[in-house]
Structure formats: C-alpha cells, structure tokens
Amino acid sequence: MFLAGRCNVHLPATGRCFSCFVSTSPISLFNARVASAGRGFASKSRNKLSALLKSPMHAFLESSCRLRRVLESSKWSESTEMELQSLSIELNTYIANQVLKSLSDSYMAYRFYLWAESQPGFQHDHFTIKTMISLVLKDQNFGIFSEVLRGIRFKGHSLHRSIYRITISGCVRSGHIKFAIRTFEAMIASGCRVFDVDFNRFMGVLVRNNCFDLAEKYYYRMISEGFSLNSFTYSRLICGLCRVNNLLFVEKLWRDMDKIGCVPDIWAYNIYLNCLCKQNKMEDSLDVLQSMIQKGREPDVVTYTTIINGFCNARHFSAALEVWDEMLKRGFKVDVVNCSTLVCGLCSNGKVDEAYELMLEMIKMNIELNTQLYNAIIGGFCRAGQFDKAQVIVSFMQRNGCNPDLVTCNILLNHYCDRLMLNEAGNLMKRMEMSGISPDRRSYNQLLKGLCKANRLDKAYAFITNYMEVKGLCDAVSCNTVINAFCKVGKMGTATKLFEEMGHKGIYADAITYSTLIDGFFKIGDAVRAQELYHQMLKARVVPAVSVYNVMVHHLCKVGDIEGARRYFLGMIEKRISPDIVSYCSLINGLLKGSRINEAMKLYDDMCKNGVTPDEVTYKLLIEGLLKGGKFILACRIWDQMMEKGFTLDRAISERLIAAIKSKDTNREEG
C-alpha cells in the first residue's frame, strides 16, 4: 500500500489516489479508528477493511506475475508484444518495476521497458529508471545503458541522485573509471542535491584508481562549495598520496583536518611517518608522533618501529634507542620482529656492541629470538673483527634450539675467505652438506673470492670451470671475480679467454665485466684494445655504468689525452648518466695537470651546482694544482671552503701554501 501511494497509483476498488505528499497515511487513519472504536469494533468489519486495503497490492503483484510469465516463456518478438497486450493489464510504475526487478536478462528487460513506455498514459518514474539502469550495469551492457540515458534526455527527465550514484558505482565495478568521472561531473552540473557522502565516495574511487591529480582538483572544488571529507576518506587519500610522495598536498590535508577537528586513522599516520622517514625528515616524524598523541590517536608498535627504523637508516642511533625506551615505557609488548628492526639497523651500521646489549635485554624480557636476529649479531661481530664473539653467538643459538641456516653459514664463509682461512672455509662447506644445508651460488662465490684473494688463480679458474659450471652455479659474479683477479696481475690473455667463454656458457657480460677488462688493458698500456671493448659493450647493448666512464676518463687523463677524456665525460651526460665524485675528480685532476686551471675551476663549480659534494680528495687536488699554477689567492679560497666542510689539509701541502703566501707578501713589501 505504501509503495502504491509513493507511485501515485489509483486504487480501482475505491477510486482514491494516495500520494507521497499526503500527510496522514491510510495505515495511521486505520489505527486511529481502531483506537476510537475500542473493543466494540467487530472482527468481521475489521477483516473487510483489511481486505479492502490489501486488494490493490495483491492485484498489482498478480499482474506483475502474469507479465513476468510471458516474458520468461520466450525471447522477445512481435508475438511477445501481442501476448502482453492481450493481458489487458492497467499498467502502472509499481507493476513495471516489479517486473523489471524479476528479470535477469538486460536485453529482455529493456524491450519490456520500451513496451511499457509505449502504453497509453504510462510514464517511467525514478524507481523504474533506477531498476533498469542497475540491471544493465550489472550485465555491463553499456550499449543498452547508453540507449536508456538517451531516452531519458530526449524526454527531458531529470535524474535523481540515487541514479547517478548507482551509475558511478556500476562503472567503477566494471572498470570504466573515465565514464564514472564524467557521470559525477554530470551529477554536479544537473543541479540535483549533492551531499558530503557523494564527494567521499567519489574521492575513494579516485584514490583506489590512483587518479591523484583529479583527487586534488575535486578536493579544492569540494572545499570551496562547503563540503568536507570524513576521517576514513581523509585517511585513504593521505595513504594514496604518500605512495606517490606528494607530501605537499598531504600537509595541506593535515591543516584542513585540524580546522574541522578531524583525526586520521592509525594506518594513515603510520604510512605518513614511513614516508617522512624515507625522506630523512626525522624531526618532522617526531612532531607528527607528538601531535597524534595530543589528538588522542594512540600510536602502536608499528608507529614506533617505523620511526626507529628511520633513525637507524639516518645513522642516528642514540635517537633510535630513545624512541625504543619510550615505546617500552608506554607499556607496549614487543616481539622479536619489532626488536629486529633496531638490532639489524645497529649491526648494519657498525654498532654491534649496542645491538648485543639490546639482545640481552630481549632475553631478560623472555622474547624468543629468531635466526634473522642471531645472523644480524653474528654478521656484526664478523665485520667488526670480533670473530670469537661471533662464534660464541653461534654456540648460544644452537644451545637455545635455533639452528644456523644458510645465511649463518654464508656469513662465516665470508669471514674465512676474507681472511684467507681457506681450509676452514672448505671444512665449513663440508659440514654444511653433512647437516643438510646445501651451499648456494653465494657460498661458492665466497670460496671463489677467497681463492682469487689468495692469488691461487689456477685453482680458481679450475674451480669455476670444472666444479661450479657443472653444478649450474656459475654466473656473471663468478666470472667477474676471476676476470678481475687475472686483470690485477696483468694476465689479460686468460681474462679475455674467460670473457669469451662466458658467451658460450650463456652468461651475459655486464657493465662490471667490461669495466674490469677496460681497466686491465689500460693498465698494461693497450688503450686501443680498451676503447675497442667500450664500443663492443655498446654494440652488445650493455648500458655503461658510471664506473665504466670513470675508468675511461681516469686513464685518458693519465696519458694526457684530455680531449678524449672530456668526450667520454660529456658522452656520459648525454646518455643521462650522472657523473659522480670520481668522474669530476679524474677530469679536474687531468685539467690541472695540463695547466688548464680555468677549465678545472669551471668544472668544480658545475660539480657543486649539480649537487655533487666535494670530498677531501677534491679539495687537495684543487689546492695542489692551483699552487703549481701560481694561483695562491684562489688556493686559499678553496682551503677556506675545505675547512668550512670540516676537512684538514696535509701538512706538506699546507706548509707549501703558507710559504707561498708569505713569499708573495714579502715580494709586495720589497716592491
């Protein structure tokens, strides 16, 4: 009865029309009469009135069932239209809507939609249009969808916002994002009432599809029209913008949220903090941490470990430990995963003693340590030259039921091979195989490195060709290790032979391979063969690394071919490979040795402008070159810059500089 009233349908039994604008519904009138009559109202009369009120709805449902049976019995044709017509049903929007809801085929539904539209006195309303659009969007039948919209526009109907909403939702589900955006634009332009929820939903669509430029555009439009986002949408938008590093807009959102008292969720806070830490904005991250606590958003373990990791990466270990202590004071229960962030950070940056102390604290807190954490401590002690402590940790982890894994063994292998303890390395490899740990490519490359470092090159060559290759463990790293060893002792023939064999083995030479060989040929004075290899590398479509260009520039400057060195330097820039400090220093040194002081200073200025920070070697090269060229005042200026950066000059060079300045002052006085 209520739906009949909303659709403005006439009830055949009474001739009355119940509109949605009637202030008192038939049900409320009925309830009032029952109350006034009390118990004297006869049960029979009550049943008659109930039947009178229910009969139109029953008739509508029966009519919709009759229409549906016709539509389900066959495909659409002229006979289908004739059969529908023969039913002589007085069609209204309620009946039409019930039929449309019952159909699963969008084509059949559309044919019925058009047939209903052609009936005398019938006109589709908001409900039938909405059902029709929902069905074609569900079927992703955008041909019929376009026809429905064209018909609506032709008749001059205005769409309700709910139709715009389901259209946007359907387009998003089917991946038609551009059409969803156009529909939202049309919704705003239509003049229908738009709410905060519409902007929130649409902003969510843009974020999920990475349309952040559009999100920013619509955000400013939304704000200017007095709408606002909720905390959830703000949070998702912040997360998305952090993924693309648009922190400028994130900061704008943060200020706007403060104005309306909106606080993002913990997920958004943590992602924003991670973004700040990656950009080394550690002071800002602490400000955000303080702010979230003040706003009532309690940080979690992820919040603290993110900041701790950021401080470790920035090598601010005292600050990392302070944050760790603060986290424990706030009562957070930490596990081995949280602790590993700080322990691994400390060990990777040479702070193994502090990491060891932290490990002891974890044991006191009954935190069960894992292999990853033990490996970090073992690796830290090995790098610090405290191998006896590393061995103690290995024994301790075994006693506590945590067996060494492949990573543990590779750490120990690396230590043995670096210190030429090859017998110990070989014995470890045997123990690994006996305990069920299969040595991997890294393990064999460690042993190969040890052989080369011990100058046992014949054994290294035999190991790579007769053993590693057979096991399928030979790769570019293996070949580069042996090639480099032969190049260092000037055995370029053997190095070249292995280089040529790489192609036959299906191993592709990389930039390191070519760089090593080029450097080797330059060192034995064969500049022609070195440059041939460079061009061979380009033909093989191997992109030269900056190290390749550094080798070329260094050696050409060394033999006095400054113009050749400059060509390679400029060629590097043309290929969009940024020169590093070695590139600049090599060419500056060459220019100074060639008495081209002005060009050297110009290159020094370019280096500073391009963001390459001069190091101690750069300053010493410049000062020494300027002294040789008699540019004492300029040398003093560079010395001042050097001291400002915290570098000190060699005593011999500084004495020469002071003596030169005194000599110049004496000459002036005598003059």
XYZ file of C-alpha atoms in Angstrom:
671
model
C 0.000 0.000 0.000
C 2.853 2.339 0.868
C 4.587 1.708 -2.473
C 1.333 2.237 -4.319
C 0.971 5.596 -2.590
C 4.561 6.595 -3.480
C 3.866 5.796 -7.135
C 0.614 7.876 -7.260
C -1.456 4.907 -8.480
C -5.246 4.852 -8.385
C -6.812 2.078 -6.381
C -9.555 0.535 -8.534
C -11.640 -0.624 -5.586
C -12.069 2.802 -4.019
C -11.153 5.309 -6.698
C -8.868 7.071 -4.229
C -5.328 8.259 -5.036
C -2.795 8.083 -2.204
C 0.110 10.407 -2.928
C 3.508 10.564 -1.259
C 2.623 14.099 -0.226
C -0.399 13.053 1.898
C 0.377 13.996 5.495
C -1.565 11.123 7.075
C -1.176 7.607 5.667
C -4.093 5.138 5.366
C -2.421 2.941 7.957
C -2.376 5.760 10.535
C -6.047 6.557 9.798
C -6.885 2.913 10.264
C -5.046 2.796 13.602
C -6.865 5.922 14.808
C -10.284 4.425 14.016
C -9.423 1.203 15.796
C -8.388 3.153 18.878
C -11.602 5.161 18.952
C -13.885 2.184 18.454
C -12.179 0.103 21.152
C -13.345 -3.433 21.730
C -16.705 -2.712 20.145
C -15.236 -2.813 16.674
C -16.393 -6.095 15.187
C -13.827 -8.580 13.997
C -15.754 -9.124 10.775
C -15.737 -5.423 9.880
C -12.031 -5.241 10.633
C -11.329 -8.105 8.210
C -13.399 -6.466 5.475
C -11.484 -3.190 5.800
C -8.162 -5.076 5.771
C -9.204 -6.900 2.588
C -10.252 -3.588 1.040
C -6.843 -2.038 1.721
C -4.808 -5.082 0.677
C -6.664 -5.940 -2.525
C -4.919 -3.331 -4.799
C -1.453 -4.516 -3.775
C -2.448 -8.123 -4.308
C -3.804 -7.224 -7.729
C -0.582 -5.397 -8.654
C 1.555 -8.366 -7.639
C -0.686 -10.749 -9.583
C -0.430 -8.517 -12.664
C 3.352 -8.386 -12.431
C 3.475 -12.210 -12.181
C 1.322 -12.589 -15.315
C 3.583 -10.212 -17.247
C 6.718 -11.985 -15.994
C 5.423 -15.413 -17.072
C 5.003 -14.126 -20.626
C 8.491 -12.635 -20.705
C 10.143 -15.751 -19.274
C 8.407 -18.135 -21.690
C 10.124 -16.929 -24.895
C 12.520 -14.472 -26.496
C 11.273 -11.009 -27.367
C 9.301 -10.806 -30.614
C 6.155 -9.247 -32.052
C 4.135 -12.155 -30.681
C 5.524 -11.333 -27.215
C 4.185 -7.775 -27.526
C 0.807 -9.076 -28.702
C 0.613 -11.526 -25.801
C 1.461 -8.767 -23.299
C -1.185 -6.542 -24.880
C -3.780 -9.317 -24.683
C -3.423 -9.466 -20.891
C -5.311 -6.126 -20.709
C -3.423 -5.072 -17.597
C -3.785 -1.492 -16.430
C -0.034 -0.851 -16.195
C 1.470 1.415 -13.548
C 5.031 2.108 -12.396
C 4.800 -0.255 -9.421
C 3.859 -3.208 -11.629
C 6.520 -2.288 -14.203
C 9.181 -2.006 -11.517
C 8.312 -5.420 -10.046
C 8.605 -6.998 -13.491
C 11.959 -5.332 -14.193
C 13.323 -6.477 -10.812
C 12.395 -10.065 -11.583
C 14.234 -10.203 -14.924
C 17.881 -11.272 -15.169
C 18.397 -10.641 -18.889
C 19.123 -6.949 -19.553
C 18.004 -7.145 -23.220
C 14.616 -8.636 -22.348
C 14.250 -6.080 -19.548
C 14.997 -3.222 -21.964
C 12.433 -4.458 -24.505
C 9.818 -4.583 -21.750
C 10.966 -1.135 -20.571
C 10.313 0.271 -24.072
C 6.992 -1.577 -24.405
C 5.809 -0.189 -21.057
C 6.825 3.290 -22.187
C 4.621 2.948 -25.274
C 1.483 2.179 -23.280
C -1.132 4.951 -23.145
C -0.858 7.118 -20.030
C 2.279 5.365 -18.751
C 5.430 7.256 -17.874
C 8.552 5.797 -16.191
C 9.393 7.174 -12.775
C 12.528 7.274 -10.670
C 12.094 3.664 -9.473
C 11.703 2.011 -12.883
C 14.593 4.012 -14.335
C 16.794 3.088 -11.385
C 15.964 -0.625 -11.695
C 16.601 -0.593 -15.441
C 19.974 1.134 -15.082
C 21.004 -1.193 -12.243
C 20.277 -4.229 -14.406
C 22.221 -3.088 -17.499
C 25.182 -2.026 -15.352
C 25.180 -5.408 -13.624
C 25.300 -7.080 -17.064
C 27.849 -4.460 -18.219
C 25.652 -3.884 -21.268
C 26.795 -0.346 -22.000
C 25.045 -0.264 -25.384
C 21.618 -0.529 -23.757
C 22.800 1.748 -20.949
C 23.544 4.494 -23.463
C 20.120 3.981 -25.098
C 18.340 4.319 -21.737
C 20.178 7.576 -20.953
C 19.490 8.899 -24.450
C 15.765 8.229 -23.991
C 15.740 9.984 -20.609
C 17.460 13.075 -22.034
C 15.129 13.115 -25.062
C 12.074 13.232 -22.830
C 13.626 15.957 -20.688
C 13.533 13.931 -17.461
C 15.850 14.913 -14.619
C 17.677 12.080 -12.866
C 17.540 11.529 -9.141
C 20.893 11.491 -7.333
C 20.433 7.789 -6.475
C 20.530 7.000 -10.217
C 23.759 8.934 -10.575
C 25.136 7.033 -7.587
C 24.337 3.561 -8.940
C 25.695 4.600 -12.346
C 29.001 5.682 -10.827
C 29.139 2.508 -8.726
C 28.399 0.270 -11.724
C 31.004 1.971 -13.895
C 33.627 1.599 -11.175
C 32.861 -2.120 -10.712
C 33.217 -2.699 -14.463
C 36.451 -0.685 -14.677
C 35.008 2.251 -16.673
C 36.595 4.892 -14.445
C 36.541 7.667 -17.037
C 32.777 7.232 -17.510
C 32.324 7.251 -13.722
C 34.172 10.571 -13.553
C 32.018 12.042 -16.353
C 28.877 10.843 -14.558
C 29.957 12.576 -11.358
C 30.548 15.768 -13.324
C 27.067 15.439 -14.849
C 25.596 14.867 -11.391
C 27.066 18.137 -10.112
C 26.071 20.031 -13.279
C 22.474 18.676 -13.171
C 21.646 20.753 -10.114
C 20.444 17.772 -8.089
C 21.311 17.966 -4.425
C 24.769 16.570 -3.644
C 25.887 15.544 -0.147
C 29.198 15.010 1.649
C 28.751 11.278 1.140
C 28.836 11.715 -2.643
C 32.181 13.504 -2.540
C 33.533 10.964 -0.049
C 32.547 8.017 -2.242
C 33.884 9.647 -5.386
C 37.156 10.583 -3.699
C 37.504 6.945 -2.673
C 37.104 5.899 -6.328
C 39.836 8.315 -7.423
C 42.223 7.133 -4.697
C 41.692 3.426 -5.481
C 42.456 4.120 -9.143
C 45.482 6.345 -8.436
C 43.865 9.431 -10.012
C 45.566 11.790 -7.567
C 45.651 14.849 -9.836
C 41.865 14.616 -10.197
C 41.509 13.946 -6.474
C 43.347 17.195 -5.744
C 41.190 19.105 -8.264
C 37.891 17.818 -6.834
C 39.104 18.294 -3.271
C 39.622 22.026 -3.780
C 36.253 22.255 -5.555
C 34.553 20.374 -2.712
C 36.069 22.633 -0.054
C 35.075 25.784 -1.952
C 31.451 24.566 -2.066
C 31.327 23.878 1.679
C 31.591 20.080 1.649
C 34.064 18.041 3.693
C 35.561 14.570 3.808
C 35.201 12.211 6.723
C 38.088 10.720 8.671
C 38.076 7.472 6.685
C 38.286 9.216 3.287
C 40.940 11.652 4.504
C 42.952 8.684 5.748
C 42.712 6.769 2.454
C 43.630 9.907 0.496
C 46.677 10.519 2.701
C 47.797 6.893 2.233
C 47.482 7.189 -1.539
C 49.338 10.489 -1.722
C 52.158 9.066 0.400
C 52.542 6.245 -2.135
C 53.301 8.831 -4.832
C 55.319 11.053 -2.455
C 53.006 14.067 -2.780
C 53.762 15.294 0.738
C 52.955 18.904 -0.123
C 49.275 18.066 -0.631
C 49.305 15.752 2.406
C 50.423 18.680 4.570
C 47.550 20.764 3.151
C 45.086 17.969 4.052
C 46.551 17.800 7.548
C 45.948 21.531 8.086
C 42.371 21.264 6.795
C 41.675 18.329 9.105
C 42.955 20.326 12.078
C 40.487 23.101 11.226
C 37.477 20.778 11.410
C 38.793 18.622 14.266
C 39.136 15.509 12.117
C 41.804 12.927 13.047
C 43.111 10.334 10.541
C 43.297 6.665 11.491
C 46.431 4.922 12.724
C 47.030 3.345 9.296
C 47.313 6.790 7.664
C 49.582 8.050 10.446
C 51.938 5.090 10.068
C 52.164 5.368 6.287
C 52.795 9.118 6.520
C 55.503 8.540 9.147
C 57.127 5.912 6.931
C 57.157 8.393 4.053
C 58.772 11.070 6.232
C 61.399 8.609 7.483
C 62.277 7.506 3.949
C 62.942 11.161 3.101
C 65.069 11.503 6.254
C 62.646 14.053 7.777
C 63.147 12.675 11.268
C 62.348 15.882 13.161
C 59.032 16.086 11.302
C 58.296 12.450 12.182
C 58.758 13.199 15.895
C 56.451 16.227 15.588
C 53.786 14.005 13.971
C 54.196 11.430 16.765
C 53.701 14.114 19.419
C 50.729 15.562 17.543
C 48.896 12.254 17.203
C 49.230 11.609 20.943
C 47.846 15.077 21.718
C 44.874 14.437 19.383
C 44.011 11.200 21.139
C 45.194 8.837 18.414
C 47.344 6.357 20.323
C 50.462 5.189 18.435
C 51.008 1.453 18.078
C 54.097 -0.732 17.805
C 54.272 -0.110 14.036
C 54.414 3.642 14.681
C 57.428 3.336 16.950
C 59.290 0.731 14.880
C 58.824 2.893 11.760
C 60.494 5.861 13.485
C 63.214 3.626 14.980
C 63.985 2.230 11.522
C 64.127 5.774 10.130
C 66.653 6.860 12.768
C 68.750 3.735 12.121
C 68.833 4.449 8.371
C 69.854 8.035 9.153
C 72.549 6.654 11.499
C 71.057 8.498 14.488
C 71.321 5.534 16.828
C 71.062 7.410 20.124
C 67.708 8.838 18.976
C 66.584 5.361 17.840
C 67.359 3.949 21.268
C 65.485 6.835 22.957
C 62.367 6.048 20.905
C 62.805 2.370 21.796
C 62.928 3.223 25.524
C 59.858 5.471 25.148
C 57.948 2.619 23.498
C 58.774 0.282 26.388
C 57.815 2.942 28.972
C 54.382 3.270 27.351
C 53.820 -0.412 28.057
C 53.925 -1.812 24.545
C 54.580 -5.529 24.378
C 57.299 -6.040 21.812
C 58.209 -9.206 19.932
C 61.257 -10.362 18.025
C 60.025 -8.718 14.797
C 59.861 -5.274 16.425
C 63.260 -5.756 18.061
C 64.869 -6.945 14.817
C 64.335 -3.509 13.265
C 66.653 -1.867 15.797
C 69.115 -4.765 16.143
C 69.608 -5.119 12.357
C 69.946 -1.345 11.996
C 72.619 -1.173 14.676
C 74.553 -4.143 13.278
C 74.434 -2.841 9.695
C 75.994 0.424 10.819
C 78.832 -0.867 12.974
C 77.037 -0.620 16.347
C 77.187 -4.322 17.170
C 78.004 -3.814 20.867
C 74.814 -1.775 21.361
C 72.888 -4.425 19.412
C 74.330 -7.139 21.658
C 73.188 -5.240 24.781
C 69.726 -4.944 23.278
C 69.718 -8.682 22.586
C 70.470 -9.347 26.259
C 67.514 -7.107 27.252
C 65.270 -9.133 24.939
C 66.387 -12.365 26.605
C 65.531 -10.850 30.035
C 62.054 -9.983 28.666
C 61.637 -13.659 27.659
C 61.427 -12.754 23.968
C 62.257 -15.785 21.847
C 64.989 -14.809 19.392
C 64.916 -15.971 15.774
C 67.612 -16.877 13.249
C 67.392 -13.500 11.496
C 68.305 -11.646 14.673
C 71.135 -14.035 15.543
C 72.504 -13.675 11.998
C 72.500 -9.879 12.320
C 74.570 -10.081 15.536
C 76.944 -12.699 14.088
C 77.456 -10.632 10.920
C 78.032 -7.505 13.006
C 80.755 -9.153 15.097
C 82.416 -10.603 11.981
C 82.526 -7.196 10.283
C 83.931 -5.669 13.482
C 86.745 -8.247 13.530
C 85.419 -9.877 16.706
C 85.114 -13.391 15.316
C 85.478 -15.055 18.725
C 82.264 -13.318 19.866
C 80.542 -14.358 16.655
C 81.424 -17.983 17.393
C 80.036 -17.613 20.927
C 76.718 -16.397 19.484
C 76.632 -19.387 17.094
C 77.098 -21.771 20.033
C 74.499 -19.890 22.119
C 71.844 -20.027 19.378
C 72.399 -23.784 18.960
C 72.032 -24.379 22.714
C 68.736 -22.472 22.628
C 67.298 -24.665 19.895
C 67.853 -22.247 16.992
C 69.951 -23.981 14.342
C 72.215 -21.997 11.996
C 70.815 -21.687 8.479
C 72.320 -20.970 5.048
C 72.637 -17.253 5.838
C 74.601 -18.025 9.025
C 76.982 -20.283 7.111
C 77.484 -17.714 4.340
C 78.375 -15.059 6.937
C 81.044 -17.368 8.394
C 82.271 -18.330 4.907
C 82.660 -14.664 4.019
C 84.775 -14.126 7.152
C 87.031 -17.126 6.433
C 87.537 -16.175 2.780
C 88.224 -12.507 3.527
C 90.980 -13.544 5.917
C 92.319 -16.261 3.564
C 91.336 -19.038 6.007
C 90.574 -21.326 3.060
C 90.970 -24.640 4.918
C 88.375 -23.511 7.474
C 86.118 -22.384 4.624
C 86.414 -25.781 2.915
C 85.669 -27.624 6.155
C 82.612 -25.436 6.750
C 81.307 -26.284 3.260
C 81.633 -29.995 4.090
C 79.826 -29.567 7.439
C 77.030 -27.674 5.668
C 76.421 -30.560 3.277
C 76.555 -33.111 6.109
C 73.950 -31.160 8.119
C 71.573 -30.894 5.164
C 72.320 -27.251 4.279
C 73.038 -27.073 0.561
C 75.590 -24.367 -0.312
C 74.125 -21.919 -2.822
C 75.650 -19.746 -5.534
C 76.636 -17.157 -2.932
C 78.508 -19.801 -0.921
C 80.581 -20.905 -3.913
C 81.231 -17.309 -4.974
C 82.580 -16.604 -1.475
C 85.024 -19.526 -1.788
C 85.985 -18.397 -5.295
C 86.669 -14.898 -3.977
C 88.944 -16.381 -1.305
C 90.961 -18.330 -3.880
C 91.422 -15.203 -6.002
C 92.346 -13.091 -2.994
C 94.995 -15.699 -2.047
C 96.319 -15.403 -5.617
C 95.591 -19.081 -6.299
C 94.325 -18.176 -9.743
C 94.858 -21.512 -11.495
C 92.823 -23.256 -8.792
C 90.154 -20.527 -9.034
C 89.948 -20.987 -12.824
C 89.680 -24.771 -12.438
C 87.067 -24.354 -9.672
C 84.827 -22.197 -11.822
C 85.115 -24.317 -14.987
C 85.242 -27.858 -13.567
C 83.016 -27.541 -10.496
C 80.733 -24.506 -10.407
C 79.811 -24.754 -14.082
C 78.956 -28.451 -13.748
C 76.621 -27.684 -10.811
C 74.997 -24.815 -12.739
C 76.190 -22.300 -10.150
C 78.452 -20.202 -12.362
C 77.113 -16.698 -13.053
C 78.329 -13.223 -14.040
C 79.510 -12.560 -10.462
C 81.695 -15.701 -10.544
C 83.242 -14.796 -13.910
C 83.788 -11.164 -12.906
C 85.600 -12.267 -9.736
C 88.100 -14.405 -11.675
C 88.467 -11.909 -14.557
C 89.249 -9.149 -12.049
C 91.891 -11.326 -10.374
C 93.657 -12.023 -13.695
C 93.452 -8.330 -14.707
C 95.097 -7.266 -11.434
C 98.190 -9.380 -12.208
C 98.226 -8.345 -15.867
C 97.199 -11.749 -17.315
C 94.880 -10.194 -19.878
C 95.045 -13.211 -22.203
C 93.456 -15.542 -19.618
C 90.989 -12.818 -18.579
C 89.940 -12.337 -22.223
C 89.613 -16.110 -22.712
C 87.213 -16.391 -19.768
C 85.315 -13.340 -21.051
C 84.827 -15.053 -24.427
C 83.795 -18.326 -22.762
C 81.018 -16.500 -20.878
C 79.037 -16.149 -24.102
C 79.367 -19.875 -24.884
C 78.112 -20.699 -21.371
C 75.033 -18.489 -21.774
C 76.313 -15.993 -19.213
C 75.915 -12.389 -20.315
C 78.755 -9.978 -19.592
C 77.579 -6.909 -17.683
C 78.951 -3.396 -17.184
C 81.241 -4.639 -14.393
C 82.802 -7.228 -16.741
C 83.570 -4.612 -19.385
C 84.754 -2.055 -16.823
C 87.194 -4.578 -15.319
C 88.645 -5.562 -18.717
C 88.906 -1.963 -19.938
C 90.764 -1.014 -16.761
C 93.065 -4.002 -17.186
C 94.005 -3.148 -20.769
C 94.628 0.487 -19.874
C 96.958 -0.622 -17.077
C 99.124 -2.642 -19.469
C 99.212 0.319 -21.858
C 96.826 -1.063 -24.510
C 94.496 1.963 -24.803
C 93.349 0.872 -28.296
C 92.038 -2.513 -27.064
C 90.428 -0.793 -24.068
C 88.446 1.579 -26.295
C 87.523 -1.287 -28.639
C 85.965 -3.062 -25.651
C 83.970 0.066 -24.824
C 82.452 0.125 -28.320
C 81.908 -3.659 -28.178
C 79.934 -3.104 -24.980
C 77.683 -0.567 -26.716
C 77.101 -2.972 -29.629
C 76.095 -5.666 -27.119
C 73.520 -3.148 -25.780
C 75.039 -3.206 -22.323
C 74.306 0.138 -20.688
C 77.608 1.566 -19.394
C 77.641 2.250 -15.688
C 79.295 5.366 -14.298
C 82.241 3.154 -13.275
C 82.985 2.408 -16.968
C 83.184 6.101 -17.796
C 85.300 6.737 -14.707
C 87.855 4.191 -15.937
C 87.944 5.790 -19.402
C 88.262 9.363 -18.088
C 90.900 8.439 -15.469
C 93.223 6.569 -17.832
C 92.892 9.009 -20.743
C 93.753 11.884 -18.389
C 96.665 9.832 -17.071
C 98.180 9.508 -20.577
C 97.496 13.192 -21.302
C 94.540 12.725 -23.688
C 92.419 15.403 -22.004
C 90.166 15.961 -25.018
C 89.453 12.226 -25.237
C 88.622 12.155 -21.531
C 86.336 15.176 -21.942
C 84.486 13.435 -24.820
C 83.701 10.423 -22.633
C 82.690 12.708 -19.756
C 80.253 14.641 -21.962
C 79.052 11.383 -23.558
C 78.121 10.118 -20.111
C 75.965 13.213 -19.524
C 74.336 12.862 -22.974
C 73.302 9.315 -22.041
C 71.711 10.740 -18.863
C 74.231 9.040 -16.594
C 75.062 11.416 -13.767
C 78.824 11.828 -13.126
C 79.865 11.078 -9.551
C 82.665 12.490 -7.398
C 85.215 10.135 -9.043
C 84.247 11.334 -12.536
C 84.667 15.004 -11.613
C 87.911 14.466 -9.676
C 89.513 12.495 -12.533
C 88.803 15.192 -15.126
C 89.663 18.081 -12.749
C 92.999 16.405 -11.999
C 93.677 15.961 -15.708
C 92.855 19.603 -16.490
C 95.071 20.851 -13.653
C 97.987 18.696 -14.801
C 97.519 20.141 -18.272
C 97.673 23.676 -16.791
C 94.038 24.315 -17.797
C 93.190 25.906 -14.462
C 90.206 27.981 -15.604
C 88.520 24.905 -17.102
C 89.215 22.928 -13.932
C 87.604 25.630 -11.759
C 84.619 25.822 -14.119
C 84.170 22.043 -13.781
C 84.450 22.368 -9.978
C 81.658 24.980 -9.992
C 79.496 22.718 -12.204
C 80.036 19.837 -9.798
C 78.797 21.913 -6.850
C 75.796 23.207 -8.836
C 74.822 19.644 -9.833
C 74.655 18.536 -6.204
C 77.885 16.502 -6.101
C 79.555 17.390 -2.795
C 83.359 17.784 -2.951
C 85.304 15.459 -0.670
C 88.755 15.722 0.890
C 90.458 14.378 -2.271
C 88.753 17.027 -4.436
C 89.980 19.898 -2.268
C 93.548 18.534 -2.111
C 93.710 18.086 -5.891
C 92.477 21.651 -6.441
C 94.822 23.275 -3.914
C 97.857 21.340 -5.172
C 97.038 22.167 -8.792
C 96.445 25.834 -8.037
C 99.745 26.036 -6.142
C 101.592 24.598 -9.130
C 99.864 27.149 -11.349
C 100.768 30.028 -9.043
C 97.120 30.777 -8.153
C 97.792 31.342 -4.442
C 94.741 33.509 -3.620
C 92.411 31.035 -5.323
C 94.143 28.183 -3.466
C 93.495 29.989 -0.156
C 89.842 30.427 -1.031
C 89.496 26.662 -1.692
C 91.340 25.979 1.581
C 88.763 28.118 3.429
C 85.924 26.130 1.813
C 87.680 22.905 2.756
C 87.963 23.891 6.426
C 84.303 25.018 6.486
C 83.361 21.464 5.452
C 85.435 20.032 8.312
C 88.346 18.693 6.228
C 92.022 19.218 7.035
C 94.860 19.712 4.574
C 98.015 17.567 4.563
C 100.832 19.146 6.492
C 103.159 19.190 3.476
C 100.627 20.944 1.228
C 99.555 23.409 3.935
C 103.205 24.354 4.609
C 103.736 24.926 0.869
C 100.609 27.094 0.736
C 101.655 29.175 3.761
C 105.182 29.557 2.375
C 103.799 30.685 -0.985
C 101.548 33.285 0.676
C 104.473 34.609 2.795
C 106.708 34.764 -0.277
C 104.103 36.761 -2.160
C 103.664 39.167 0.780
C 107.495 39.635 1.018
C 107.706 40.423 -2.683
C 104.996 43.042 -2.270
C 106.875 44.727 0.629
C 110.129 44.770 -1.346
C 108.270 46.159 -4.344
